[in-house]
mmCIF file of C-alpha atoms and ligand atoms in Angstrom:
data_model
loop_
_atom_site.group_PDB
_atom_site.id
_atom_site.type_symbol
_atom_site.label_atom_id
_atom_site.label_comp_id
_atom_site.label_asym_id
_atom_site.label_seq_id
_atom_site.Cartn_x
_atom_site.Cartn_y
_atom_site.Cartn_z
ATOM 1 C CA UNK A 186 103.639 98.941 239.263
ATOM 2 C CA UNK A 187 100.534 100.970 237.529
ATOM 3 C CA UNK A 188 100.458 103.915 236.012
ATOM 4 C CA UNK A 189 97.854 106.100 236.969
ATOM 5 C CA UNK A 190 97.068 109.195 234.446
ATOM 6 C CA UNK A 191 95.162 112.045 236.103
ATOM 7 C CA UNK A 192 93.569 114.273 234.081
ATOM 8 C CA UNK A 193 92.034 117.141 236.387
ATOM 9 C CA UNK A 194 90.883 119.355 234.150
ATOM 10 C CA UNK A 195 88.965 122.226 234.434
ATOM 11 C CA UNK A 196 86.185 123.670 237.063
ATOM 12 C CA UNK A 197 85.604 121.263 240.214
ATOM 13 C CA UNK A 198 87.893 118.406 238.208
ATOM 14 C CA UNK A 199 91.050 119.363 240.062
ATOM 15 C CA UNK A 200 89.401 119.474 243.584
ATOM 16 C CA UNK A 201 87.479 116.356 243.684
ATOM 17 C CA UNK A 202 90.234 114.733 241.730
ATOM 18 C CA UNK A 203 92.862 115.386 244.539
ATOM 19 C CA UNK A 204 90.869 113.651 246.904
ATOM 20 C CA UNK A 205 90.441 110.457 244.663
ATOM 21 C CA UNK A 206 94.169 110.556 244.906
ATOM 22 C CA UNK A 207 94.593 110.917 247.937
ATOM 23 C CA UNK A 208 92.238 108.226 248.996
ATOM 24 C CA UNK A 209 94.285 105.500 246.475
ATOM 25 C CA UNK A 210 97.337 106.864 248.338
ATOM 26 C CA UNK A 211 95.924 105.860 251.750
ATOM 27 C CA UNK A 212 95.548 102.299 250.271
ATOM 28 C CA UNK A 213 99.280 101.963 249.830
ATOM 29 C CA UNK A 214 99.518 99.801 246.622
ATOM 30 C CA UNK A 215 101.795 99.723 244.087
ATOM 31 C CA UNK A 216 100.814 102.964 242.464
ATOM 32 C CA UNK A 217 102.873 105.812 240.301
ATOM 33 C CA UNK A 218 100.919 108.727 239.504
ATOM 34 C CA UNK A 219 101.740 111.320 236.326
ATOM 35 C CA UNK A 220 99.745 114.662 235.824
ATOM 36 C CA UNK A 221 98.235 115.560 232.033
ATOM 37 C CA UNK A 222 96.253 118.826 230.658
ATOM 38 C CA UNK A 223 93.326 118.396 229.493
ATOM 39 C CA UNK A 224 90.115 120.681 228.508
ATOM 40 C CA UNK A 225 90.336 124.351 229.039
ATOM 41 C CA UNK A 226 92.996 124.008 231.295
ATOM 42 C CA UNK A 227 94.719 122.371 228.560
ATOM 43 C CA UNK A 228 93.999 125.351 226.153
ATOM 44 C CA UNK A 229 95.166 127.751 228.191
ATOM 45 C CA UNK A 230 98.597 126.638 227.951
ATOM 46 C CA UNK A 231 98.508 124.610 224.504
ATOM 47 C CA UNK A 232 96.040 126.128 222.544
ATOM 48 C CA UNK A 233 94.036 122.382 222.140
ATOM 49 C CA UNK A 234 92.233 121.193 224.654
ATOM 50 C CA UNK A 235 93.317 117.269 224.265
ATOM 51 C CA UNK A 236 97.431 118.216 223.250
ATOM 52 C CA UNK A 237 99.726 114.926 222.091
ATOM 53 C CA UNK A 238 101.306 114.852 225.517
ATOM 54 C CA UNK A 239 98.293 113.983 227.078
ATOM 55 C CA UNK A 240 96.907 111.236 224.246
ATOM 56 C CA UNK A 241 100.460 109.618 224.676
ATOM 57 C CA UNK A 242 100.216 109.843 228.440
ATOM 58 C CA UNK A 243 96.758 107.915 228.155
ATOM 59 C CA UNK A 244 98.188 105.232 225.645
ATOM 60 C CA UNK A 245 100.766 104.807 228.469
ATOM 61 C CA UNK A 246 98.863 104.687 231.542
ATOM 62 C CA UNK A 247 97.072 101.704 232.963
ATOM 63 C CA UNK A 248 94.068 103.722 233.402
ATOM 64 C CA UNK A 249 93.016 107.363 233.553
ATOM 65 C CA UNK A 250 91.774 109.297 236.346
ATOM 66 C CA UNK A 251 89.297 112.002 235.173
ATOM 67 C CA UNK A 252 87.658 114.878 236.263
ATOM 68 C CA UNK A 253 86.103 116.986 234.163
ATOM 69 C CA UNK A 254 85.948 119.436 231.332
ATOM 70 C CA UNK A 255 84.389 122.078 230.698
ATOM 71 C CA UNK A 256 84.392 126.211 230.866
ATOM 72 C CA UNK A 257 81.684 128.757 230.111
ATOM 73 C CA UNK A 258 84.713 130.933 229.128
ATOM 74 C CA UNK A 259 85.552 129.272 225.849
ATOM 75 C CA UNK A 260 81.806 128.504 225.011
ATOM 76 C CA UNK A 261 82.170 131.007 222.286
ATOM 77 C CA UNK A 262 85.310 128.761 220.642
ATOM 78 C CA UNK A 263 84.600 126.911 217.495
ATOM 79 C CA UNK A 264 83.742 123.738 218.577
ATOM 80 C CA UNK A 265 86.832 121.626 217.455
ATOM 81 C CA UNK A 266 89.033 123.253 220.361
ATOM 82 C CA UNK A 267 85.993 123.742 222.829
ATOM 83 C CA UNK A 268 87.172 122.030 225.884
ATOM 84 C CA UNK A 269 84.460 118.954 225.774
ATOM 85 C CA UNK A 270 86.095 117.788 222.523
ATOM 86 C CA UNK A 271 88.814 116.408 224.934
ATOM 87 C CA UNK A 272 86.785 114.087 226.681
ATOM 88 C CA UNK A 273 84.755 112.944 223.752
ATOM 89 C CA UNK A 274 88.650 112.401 221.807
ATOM 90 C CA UNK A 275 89.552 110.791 224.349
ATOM 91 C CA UNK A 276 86.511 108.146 224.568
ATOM 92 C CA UNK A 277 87.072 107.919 220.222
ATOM 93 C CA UNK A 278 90.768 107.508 220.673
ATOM 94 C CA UNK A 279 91.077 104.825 222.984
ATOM 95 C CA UNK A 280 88.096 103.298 221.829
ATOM 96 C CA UNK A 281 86.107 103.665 225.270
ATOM 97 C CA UNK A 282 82.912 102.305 223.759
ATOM 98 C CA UNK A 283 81.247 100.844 227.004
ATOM 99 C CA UNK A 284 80.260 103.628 229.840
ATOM 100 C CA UNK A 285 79.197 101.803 233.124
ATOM 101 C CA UNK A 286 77.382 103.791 235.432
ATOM 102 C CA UNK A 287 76.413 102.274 238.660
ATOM 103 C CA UNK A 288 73.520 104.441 240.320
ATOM 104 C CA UNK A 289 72.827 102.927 244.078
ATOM 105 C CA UNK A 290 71.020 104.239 246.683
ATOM 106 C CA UNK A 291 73.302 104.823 249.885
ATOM 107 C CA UNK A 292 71.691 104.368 252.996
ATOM 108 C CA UNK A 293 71.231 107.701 254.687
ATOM 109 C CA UNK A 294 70.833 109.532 251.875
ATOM 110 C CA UNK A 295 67.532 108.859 251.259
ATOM 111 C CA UNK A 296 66.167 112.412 252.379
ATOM 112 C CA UNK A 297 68.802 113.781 249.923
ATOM 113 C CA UNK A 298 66.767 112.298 246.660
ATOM 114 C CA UNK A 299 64.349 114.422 244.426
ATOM 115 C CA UNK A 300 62.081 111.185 244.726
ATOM 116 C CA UNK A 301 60.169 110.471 248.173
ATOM 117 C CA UNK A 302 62.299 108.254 250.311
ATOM 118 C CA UNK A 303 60.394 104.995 250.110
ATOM 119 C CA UNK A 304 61.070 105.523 246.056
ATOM 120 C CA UNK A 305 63.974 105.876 246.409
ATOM 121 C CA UNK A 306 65.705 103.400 248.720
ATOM 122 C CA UNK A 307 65.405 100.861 246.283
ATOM 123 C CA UNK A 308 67.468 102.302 243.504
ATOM 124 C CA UNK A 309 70.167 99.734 242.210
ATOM 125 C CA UNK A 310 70.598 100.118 238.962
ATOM 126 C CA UNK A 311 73.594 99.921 236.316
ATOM 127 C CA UNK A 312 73.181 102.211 233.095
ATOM 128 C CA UNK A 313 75.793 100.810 230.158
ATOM 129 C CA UNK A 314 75.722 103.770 227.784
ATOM 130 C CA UNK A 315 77.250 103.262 224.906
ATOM 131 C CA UNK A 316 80.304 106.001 224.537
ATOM 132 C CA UNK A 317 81.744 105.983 220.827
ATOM 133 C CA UNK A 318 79.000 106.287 218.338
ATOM 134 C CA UNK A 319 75.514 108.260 217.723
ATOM 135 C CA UNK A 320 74.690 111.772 217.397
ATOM 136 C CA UNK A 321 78.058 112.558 219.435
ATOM 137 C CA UNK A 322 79.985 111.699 216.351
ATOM 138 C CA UNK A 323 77.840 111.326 213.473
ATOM 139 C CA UNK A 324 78.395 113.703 210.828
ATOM 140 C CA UNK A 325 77.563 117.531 211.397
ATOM 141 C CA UNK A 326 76.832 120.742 209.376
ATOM 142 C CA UNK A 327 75.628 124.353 209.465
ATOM 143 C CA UNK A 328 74.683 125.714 206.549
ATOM 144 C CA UNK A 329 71.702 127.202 204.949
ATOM 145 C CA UNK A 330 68.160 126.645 203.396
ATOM 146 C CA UNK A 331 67.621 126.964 199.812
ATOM 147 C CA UNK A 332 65.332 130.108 201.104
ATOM 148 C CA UNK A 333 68.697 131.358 203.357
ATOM 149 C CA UNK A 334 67.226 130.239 206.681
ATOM 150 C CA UNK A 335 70.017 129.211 209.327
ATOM 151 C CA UNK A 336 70.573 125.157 209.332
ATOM 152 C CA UNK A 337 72.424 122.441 211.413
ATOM 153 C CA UNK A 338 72.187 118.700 211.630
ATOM 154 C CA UNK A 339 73.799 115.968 213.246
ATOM 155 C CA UNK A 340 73.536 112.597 211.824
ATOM 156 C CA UNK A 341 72.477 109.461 214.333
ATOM 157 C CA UNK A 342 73.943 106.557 213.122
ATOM 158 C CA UNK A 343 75.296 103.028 214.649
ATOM 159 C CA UNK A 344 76.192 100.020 212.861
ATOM 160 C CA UNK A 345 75.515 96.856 213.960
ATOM 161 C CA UNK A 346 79.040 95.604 215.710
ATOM 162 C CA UNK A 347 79.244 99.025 217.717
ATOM 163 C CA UNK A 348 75.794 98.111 218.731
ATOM 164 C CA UNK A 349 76.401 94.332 219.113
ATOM 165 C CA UNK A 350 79.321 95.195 221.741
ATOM 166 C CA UNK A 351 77.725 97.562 224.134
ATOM 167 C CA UNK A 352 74.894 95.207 223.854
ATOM 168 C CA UNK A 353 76.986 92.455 225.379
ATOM 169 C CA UNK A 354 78.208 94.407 227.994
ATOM 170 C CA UNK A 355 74.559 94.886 228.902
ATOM 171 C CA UNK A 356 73.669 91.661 228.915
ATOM 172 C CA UNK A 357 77.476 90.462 230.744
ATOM 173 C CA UNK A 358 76.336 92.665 233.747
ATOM 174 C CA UNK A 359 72.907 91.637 233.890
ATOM 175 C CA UNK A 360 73.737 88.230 233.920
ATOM 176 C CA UNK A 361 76.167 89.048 237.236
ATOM 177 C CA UNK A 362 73.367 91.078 238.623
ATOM 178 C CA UNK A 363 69.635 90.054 239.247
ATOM 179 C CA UNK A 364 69.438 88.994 235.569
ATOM 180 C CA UNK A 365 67.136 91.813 234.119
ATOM 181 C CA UNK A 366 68.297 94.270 231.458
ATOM 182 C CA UNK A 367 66.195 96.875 229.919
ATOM 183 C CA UNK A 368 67.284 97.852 226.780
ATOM 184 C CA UNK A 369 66.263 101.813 226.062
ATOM 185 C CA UNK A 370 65.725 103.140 222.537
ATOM 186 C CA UNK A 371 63.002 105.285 220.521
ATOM 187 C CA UNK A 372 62.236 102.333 217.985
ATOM 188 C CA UNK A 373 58.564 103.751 217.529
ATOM 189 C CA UNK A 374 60.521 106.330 215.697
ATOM 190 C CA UNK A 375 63.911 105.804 214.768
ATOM 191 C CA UNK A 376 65.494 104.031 212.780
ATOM 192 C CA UNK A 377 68.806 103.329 214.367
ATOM 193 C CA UNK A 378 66.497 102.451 217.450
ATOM 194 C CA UNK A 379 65.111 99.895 214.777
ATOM 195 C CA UNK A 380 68.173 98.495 214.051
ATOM 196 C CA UNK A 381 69.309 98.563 217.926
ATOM 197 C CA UNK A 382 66.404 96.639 218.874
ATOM 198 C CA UNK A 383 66.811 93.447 216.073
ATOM 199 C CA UNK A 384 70.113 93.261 217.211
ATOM 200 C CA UNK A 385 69.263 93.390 221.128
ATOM 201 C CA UNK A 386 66.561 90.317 220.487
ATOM 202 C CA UNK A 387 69.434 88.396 218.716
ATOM 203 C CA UNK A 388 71.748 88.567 221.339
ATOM 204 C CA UNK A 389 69.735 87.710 223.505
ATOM 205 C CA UNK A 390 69.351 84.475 222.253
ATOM 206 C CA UNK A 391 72.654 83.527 223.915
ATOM 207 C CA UNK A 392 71.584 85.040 227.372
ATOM 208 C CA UNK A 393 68.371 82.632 227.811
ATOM 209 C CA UNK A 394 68.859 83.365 231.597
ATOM 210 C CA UNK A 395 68.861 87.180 231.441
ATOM 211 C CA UNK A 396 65.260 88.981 231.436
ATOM 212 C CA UNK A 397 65.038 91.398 228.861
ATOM 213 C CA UNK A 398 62.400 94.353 228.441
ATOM 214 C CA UNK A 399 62.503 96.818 225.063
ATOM 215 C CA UNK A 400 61.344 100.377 226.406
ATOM 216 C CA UNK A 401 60.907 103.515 224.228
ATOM 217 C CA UNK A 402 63.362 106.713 226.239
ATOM 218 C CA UNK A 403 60.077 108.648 226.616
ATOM 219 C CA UNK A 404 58.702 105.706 229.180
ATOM 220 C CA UNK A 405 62.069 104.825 230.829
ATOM 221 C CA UNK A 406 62.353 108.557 231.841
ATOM 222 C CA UNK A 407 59.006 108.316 233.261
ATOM 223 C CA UNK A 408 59.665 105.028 235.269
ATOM 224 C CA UNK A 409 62.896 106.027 236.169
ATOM 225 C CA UNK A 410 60.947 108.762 238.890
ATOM 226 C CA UNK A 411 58.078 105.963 238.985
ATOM 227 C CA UNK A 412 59.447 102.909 240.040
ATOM 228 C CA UNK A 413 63.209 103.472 239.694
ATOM 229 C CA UNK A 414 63.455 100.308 242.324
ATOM 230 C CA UNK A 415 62.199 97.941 238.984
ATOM 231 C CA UNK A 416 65.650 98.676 237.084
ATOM 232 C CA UNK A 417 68.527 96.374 237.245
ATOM 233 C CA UNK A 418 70.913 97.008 234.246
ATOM 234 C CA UNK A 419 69.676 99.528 231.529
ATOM 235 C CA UNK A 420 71.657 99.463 228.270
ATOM 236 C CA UNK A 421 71.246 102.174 225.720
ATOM 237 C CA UNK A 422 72.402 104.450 222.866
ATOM 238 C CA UNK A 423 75.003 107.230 223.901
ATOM 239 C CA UNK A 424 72.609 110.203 224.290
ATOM 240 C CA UNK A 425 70.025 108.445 225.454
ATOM 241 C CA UNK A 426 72.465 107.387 228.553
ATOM 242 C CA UNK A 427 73.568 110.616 228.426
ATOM 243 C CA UNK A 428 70.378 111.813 229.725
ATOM 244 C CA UNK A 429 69.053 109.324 231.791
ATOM 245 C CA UNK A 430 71.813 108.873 233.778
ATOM 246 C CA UNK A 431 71.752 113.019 234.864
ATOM 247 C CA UNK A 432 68.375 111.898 235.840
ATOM 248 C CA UNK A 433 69.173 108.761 237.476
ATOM 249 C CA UNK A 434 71.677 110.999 239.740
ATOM 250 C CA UNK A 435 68.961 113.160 241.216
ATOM 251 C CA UNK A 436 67.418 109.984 242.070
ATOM 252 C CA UNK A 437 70.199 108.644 244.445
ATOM 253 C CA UNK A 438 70.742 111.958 245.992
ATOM 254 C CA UNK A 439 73.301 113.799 244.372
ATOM 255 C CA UNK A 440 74.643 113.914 241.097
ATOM 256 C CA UNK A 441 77.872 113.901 242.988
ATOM 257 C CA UNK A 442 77.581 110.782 244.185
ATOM 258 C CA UNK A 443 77.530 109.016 240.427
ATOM 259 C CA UNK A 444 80.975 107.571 239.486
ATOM 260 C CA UNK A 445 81.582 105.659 235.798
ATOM 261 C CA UNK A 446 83.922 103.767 234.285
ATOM 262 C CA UNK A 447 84.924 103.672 230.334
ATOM 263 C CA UNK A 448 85.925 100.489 228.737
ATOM 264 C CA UNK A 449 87.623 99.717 225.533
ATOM 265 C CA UNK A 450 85.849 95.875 226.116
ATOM 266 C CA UNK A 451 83.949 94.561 229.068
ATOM 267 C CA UNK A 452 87.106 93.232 230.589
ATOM 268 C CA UNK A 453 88.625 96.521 229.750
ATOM 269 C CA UNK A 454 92.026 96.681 229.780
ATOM 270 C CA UNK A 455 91.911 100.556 229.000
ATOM 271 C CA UNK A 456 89.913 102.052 231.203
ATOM 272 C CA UNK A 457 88.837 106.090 231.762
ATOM 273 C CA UNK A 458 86.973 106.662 234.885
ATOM 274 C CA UNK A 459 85.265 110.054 235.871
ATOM 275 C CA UNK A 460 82.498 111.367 238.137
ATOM 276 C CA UNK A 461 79.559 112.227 235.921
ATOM 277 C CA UNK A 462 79.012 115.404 236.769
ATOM 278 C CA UNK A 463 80.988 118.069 234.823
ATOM 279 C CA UNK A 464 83.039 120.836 235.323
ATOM 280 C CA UNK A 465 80.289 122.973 237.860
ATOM 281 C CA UNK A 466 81.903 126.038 237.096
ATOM 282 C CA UNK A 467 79.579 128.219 239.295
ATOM 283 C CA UNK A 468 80.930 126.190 242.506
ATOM 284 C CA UNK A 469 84.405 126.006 241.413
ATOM 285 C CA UNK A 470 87.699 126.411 243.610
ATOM 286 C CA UNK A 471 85.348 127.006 246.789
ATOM 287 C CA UNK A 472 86.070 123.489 248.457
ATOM 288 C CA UNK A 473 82.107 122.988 247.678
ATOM 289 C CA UNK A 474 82.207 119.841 245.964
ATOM 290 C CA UNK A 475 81.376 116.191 246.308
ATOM 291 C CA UNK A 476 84.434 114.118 245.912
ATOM 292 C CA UNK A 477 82.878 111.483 246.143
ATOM 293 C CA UNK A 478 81.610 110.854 242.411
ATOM 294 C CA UNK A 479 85.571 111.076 242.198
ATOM 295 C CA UNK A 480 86.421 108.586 244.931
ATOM 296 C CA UNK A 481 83.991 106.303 243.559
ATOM 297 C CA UNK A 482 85.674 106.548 240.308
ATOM 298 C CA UNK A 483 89.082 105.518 241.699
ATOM 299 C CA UNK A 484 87.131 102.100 243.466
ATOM 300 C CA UNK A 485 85.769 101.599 240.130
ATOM 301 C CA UNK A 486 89.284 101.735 238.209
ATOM 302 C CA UNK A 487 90.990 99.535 240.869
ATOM 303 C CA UNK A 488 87.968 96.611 240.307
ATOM 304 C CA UNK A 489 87.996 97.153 236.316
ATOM 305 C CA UNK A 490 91.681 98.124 234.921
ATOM 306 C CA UNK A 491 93.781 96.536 237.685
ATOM 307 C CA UNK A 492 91.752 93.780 239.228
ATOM 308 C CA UNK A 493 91.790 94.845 242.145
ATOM 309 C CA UNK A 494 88.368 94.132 243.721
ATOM 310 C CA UNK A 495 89.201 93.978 247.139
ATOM 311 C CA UNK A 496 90.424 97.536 247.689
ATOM 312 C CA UNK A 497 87.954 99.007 245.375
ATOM 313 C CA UNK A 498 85.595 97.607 247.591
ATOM 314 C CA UNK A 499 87.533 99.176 250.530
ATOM 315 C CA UNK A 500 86.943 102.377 249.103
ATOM 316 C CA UNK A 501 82.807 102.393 248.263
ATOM 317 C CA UNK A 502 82.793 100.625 252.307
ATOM 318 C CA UNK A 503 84.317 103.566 253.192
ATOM 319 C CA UNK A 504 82.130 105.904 251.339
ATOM 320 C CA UNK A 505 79.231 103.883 252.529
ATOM 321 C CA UNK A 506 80.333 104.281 256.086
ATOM 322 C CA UNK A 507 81.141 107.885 255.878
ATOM 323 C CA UNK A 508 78.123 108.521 254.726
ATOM 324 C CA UNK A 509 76.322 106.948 256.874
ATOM 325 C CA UNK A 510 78.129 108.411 259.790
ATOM 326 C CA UNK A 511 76.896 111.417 258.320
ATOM 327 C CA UNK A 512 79.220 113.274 256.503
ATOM 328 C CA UNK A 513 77.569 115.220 254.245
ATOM 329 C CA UNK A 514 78.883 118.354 251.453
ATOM 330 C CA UNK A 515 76.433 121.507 250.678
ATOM 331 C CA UNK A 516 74.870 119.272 247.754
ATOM 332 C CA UNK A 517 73.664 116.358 250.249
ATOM 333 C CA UNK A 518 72.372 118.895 252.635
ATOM 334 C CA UNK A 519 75.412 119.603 254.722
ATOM 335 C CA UNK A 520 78.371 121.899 255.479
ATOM 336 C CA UNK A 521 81.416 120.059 255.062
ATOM 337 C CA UNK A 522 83.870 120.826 252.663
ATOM 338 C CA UNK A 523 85.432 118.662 249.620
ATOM 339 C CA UNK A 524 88.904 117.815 251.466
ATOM 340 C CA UNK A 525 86.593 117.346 255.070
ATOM 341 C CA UNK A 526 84.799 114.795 253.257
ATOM 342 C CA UNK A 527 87.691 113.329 251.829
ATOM 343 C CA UNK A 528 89.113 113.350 254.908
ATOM 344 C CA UNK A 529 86.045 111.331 256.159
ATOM 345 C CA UNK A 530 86.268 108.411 253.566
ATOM 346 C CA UNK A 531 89.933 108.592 254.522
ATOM 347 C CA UNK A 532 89.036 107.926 258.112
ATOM 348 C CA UNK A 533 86.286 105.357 257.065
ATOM 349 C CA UNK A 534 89.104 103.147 254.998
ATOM 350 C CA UNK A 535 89.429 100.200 257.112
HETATM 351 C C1 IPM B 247 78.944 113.057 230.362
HETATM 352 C C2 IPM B 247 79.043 114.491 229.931
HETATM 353 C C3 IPM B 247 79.673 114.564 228.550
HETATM 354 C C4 IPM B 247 78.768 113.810 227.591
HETATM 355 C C5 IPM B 247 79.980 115.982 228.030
HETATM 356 C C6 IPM B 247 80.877 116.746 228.980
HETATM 357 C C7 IPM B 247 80.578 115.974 226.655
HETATM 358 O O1 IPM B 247 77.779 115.080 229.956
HETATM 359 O O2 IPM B 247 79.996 112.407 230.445
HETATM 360 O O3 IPM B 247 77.845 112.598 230.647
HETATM 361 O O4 IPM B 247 77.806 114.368 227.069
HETATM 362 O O5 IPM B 247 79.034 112.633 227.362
HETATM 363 MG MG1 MG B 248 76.283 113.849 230.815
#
C-alpha cells in the first residue's frame, strides 16, 4: 500500500486537488490517502506555514500531492512565515532538486494558445528546472548604503555537483526523448551561468548520442514564442525555469494545463508533484479552475514515485480524450466548472 500526502493548501489548491483525488480513486489501486496543512492555510491554524506535522507527514508518504500556496493576505508577513516558504522548505527539505515539467500541446486546444495555432501544435517540450539552489536560496539581506539609501541582495550561487545532477537529469530525458537538450543560462554575463555551462559540455561527453545547444535566457524566451516546436528537453537554473516555464504554459493553452513533478534523483524515490500554477486567489472557491494541471500531477506521481506507468498513462488518455471531446473550464474558453471537468476525465478513464 502507498501513502499518498495531500497538501491542498491555500487559494484554488484545495479545489483542483480534490479532483486529482478523486480521479486516483476511480483507478482503484492500492492507495491510502492522509491530509497535511500547508501555506496560509497552515498559518492560520499553526502560526508556520510548513508546521512539523506536515514535514513528518512528507518524510512518511510515498509521494506528495500538492496544490498550491500562496495568499495576498499575509503578503505583508516577514518573509520566513510567508506562505511560499512552505513550498520552497519543502523542495530544500526533501532534497527535491530536479523539477520536470512536461509542456505538450493537446490536440484541440490549439485555439486556446497565446501563439497562432500552426505554432503551436508542435509544442513538446520537457523543462528540468533545477529546484534547490540559486537565487531562491542564496544568501539575502536588506540593509543600507553607506549614504542611507534602502538595499537588498540575493546571492546566485550553484556549485558544481548541484549543477552536475540536474544536468543529468537533462540529459537522462533527452536521451529517452528525441535526443536534443538545450541547456538555458546567461553565460554572456554570469558567472554561475559560466560555471553551468563547463560543466554542461563535460557531461556531455558521456551522452555522445544526445544533441546539445547552449542558449543565453534572453534568446530561449524569444524562441520559445518563435519556434517553440524546435524544443525537446530544456534544462536550466531554478529561476530561469521558473520563468520560462509560466511562459511555456501560455504556449500550450493554459497555464492550467502544466503539471510537474519534484525529484530527490531522476529515479526519484521522493517525489512532490503540483500543478504549476499557484494559488489564483482572485478565482478562488468559485469552482473556476482547471484541475487538470492537478490531474496531470497525480499521472505524473503514479509513473515517477510508484512505477506505475500504465495508469498514469490512463489518466493523461483520459485528459487527452476529455479534452478533445471538448470539455473545456473558463480558462480554455469554456463554461464548465472544476468538479464538471473532473467529472469528464472521470468519464474519459477507460
Ligand atoms: C513555481 C512557483 C514557486 C516558485 C513559488 C510559489 C515560490 O512559482 O513553482 O513555479 O517560484 O518556484
Ligand atoms: Mg513559477
Amino acid at each position: 500500500m502507498a501513502l499518498i500526502a495531500i497538501l491542498a493548501g491555500d487559494g484554488i489548491g484545495p479545489e483542483v486537488t480534490h479532483e486529482a483525488r478523486r480521479v486516483l480513486e476511480a483507478l482503484g489501486l492500492d492507495l491510502t490517502f492522509e491530509d497535511g496543512l500547508v501555506g496560509g492555510a497552515a498559518y492560520r491554524k499553526t502560526s508556520h506555514p510548513l508546521p512539523p506535522e506536515t514535514l513528518d507527514l512528507a518524510h512518511r508518504a510515498d509521494a506528495i500531492l500538492f496544490g498550491a500556496v500562496g495568499d495576498p493576505d499575509m503578503d505583508g508577513l516577514e518573509r520566513s512565515v510567508r506562505p511560499e516558504q512552505a513550498i520552497l522548505g519543502l523542495r530544500k527539505e526533501l532534497g527535491l532538486f530536479a523539477n520536470i515539467r512536461p509542456a505538450t500541446m493537446l490536440p484541440g486546444l490549439e485555439d486556446s494558445s497565446a501563439l497562432r495555432p500552426e505554432i503551436a501544435r508542435a509544442i513538446d517540450m520537457v523543462i528540468v528546472r533545477e529546484l534547490t539552489g540559486d537565487v531562491y536560496f542564496g544568501e539575502k539581506s536588506r540593509g543600507f548604503t553607506h549614504t542611507g539609501l534602502r538595499e537588498a541582495h540575493d546571492m546566485m550561487r550553484y556549485d558544481e555537483v548541484e549543477i552536475a545532477r540536474i544536468v543529468r537529469v537533462g540529459f537522462e530525458m533527452a536521451a529517452r526523448r528525441s535526443r536534443k537538450l538545450t541547456s538555458v543560462d546567461k553565460a554572456n554575463v554570469l558567472e554561475t551561468s559560466q560555471l553551468w555551462r563547463e560543466i554542461v559540455n563535460e557531461i556531455a561527453r558521456d551522452y555522445a548520442e544526445v544533441k546539445l545547444t547552449h542558449m543565453y535566457v534572453d534568446n530561449a524566451a524569444m524562441q520559445l514564442v518563435r519556434n517553440p516546436g524546435a524544443f525537446d528537453v530544456i534544462v536550466t537554473s531554478n529561476l530561469f525555469g521558473d520563468i520560462l516555464s509560466d511562459q511555456a504554459s501560455m504556449c500550450v493553452g493554459s497555464i492550467g494545463m502544466l503539471p510537474s513533478a519534484s525529484l530527490n534523483d531522476w529515479q526519484g524515490s521522493c517525489g512532490l508533484y503540483e500543478p504549476i500554477h499557484g494559488s489564483a486567489p482572485d478565482i478562488a472557491g468559485q469552482g473556476k479552475a482547471n484541475p487538470c494541471a492537478a490531474i496531470l500531477s497525480a499521472a505524473l506521481l503514479l509513473r515517477h514515485s510508484l512505477s506505475d506507468y500504465a495508469s498514469a498513462e490512463r489518466i493523461e488518455n483520459a485528459v487527452k480524450a476529455a479534452i478533445a471531446g471538448g470539455a473545456r473550464t473558463v480558462d480554455l474558453g469554456g463554461a464548465l466548472t472544476t468538479a464538471q471537468m473532473g467529472d469528464a476525465v472521470l468519464a474519459a478513464l477507460k
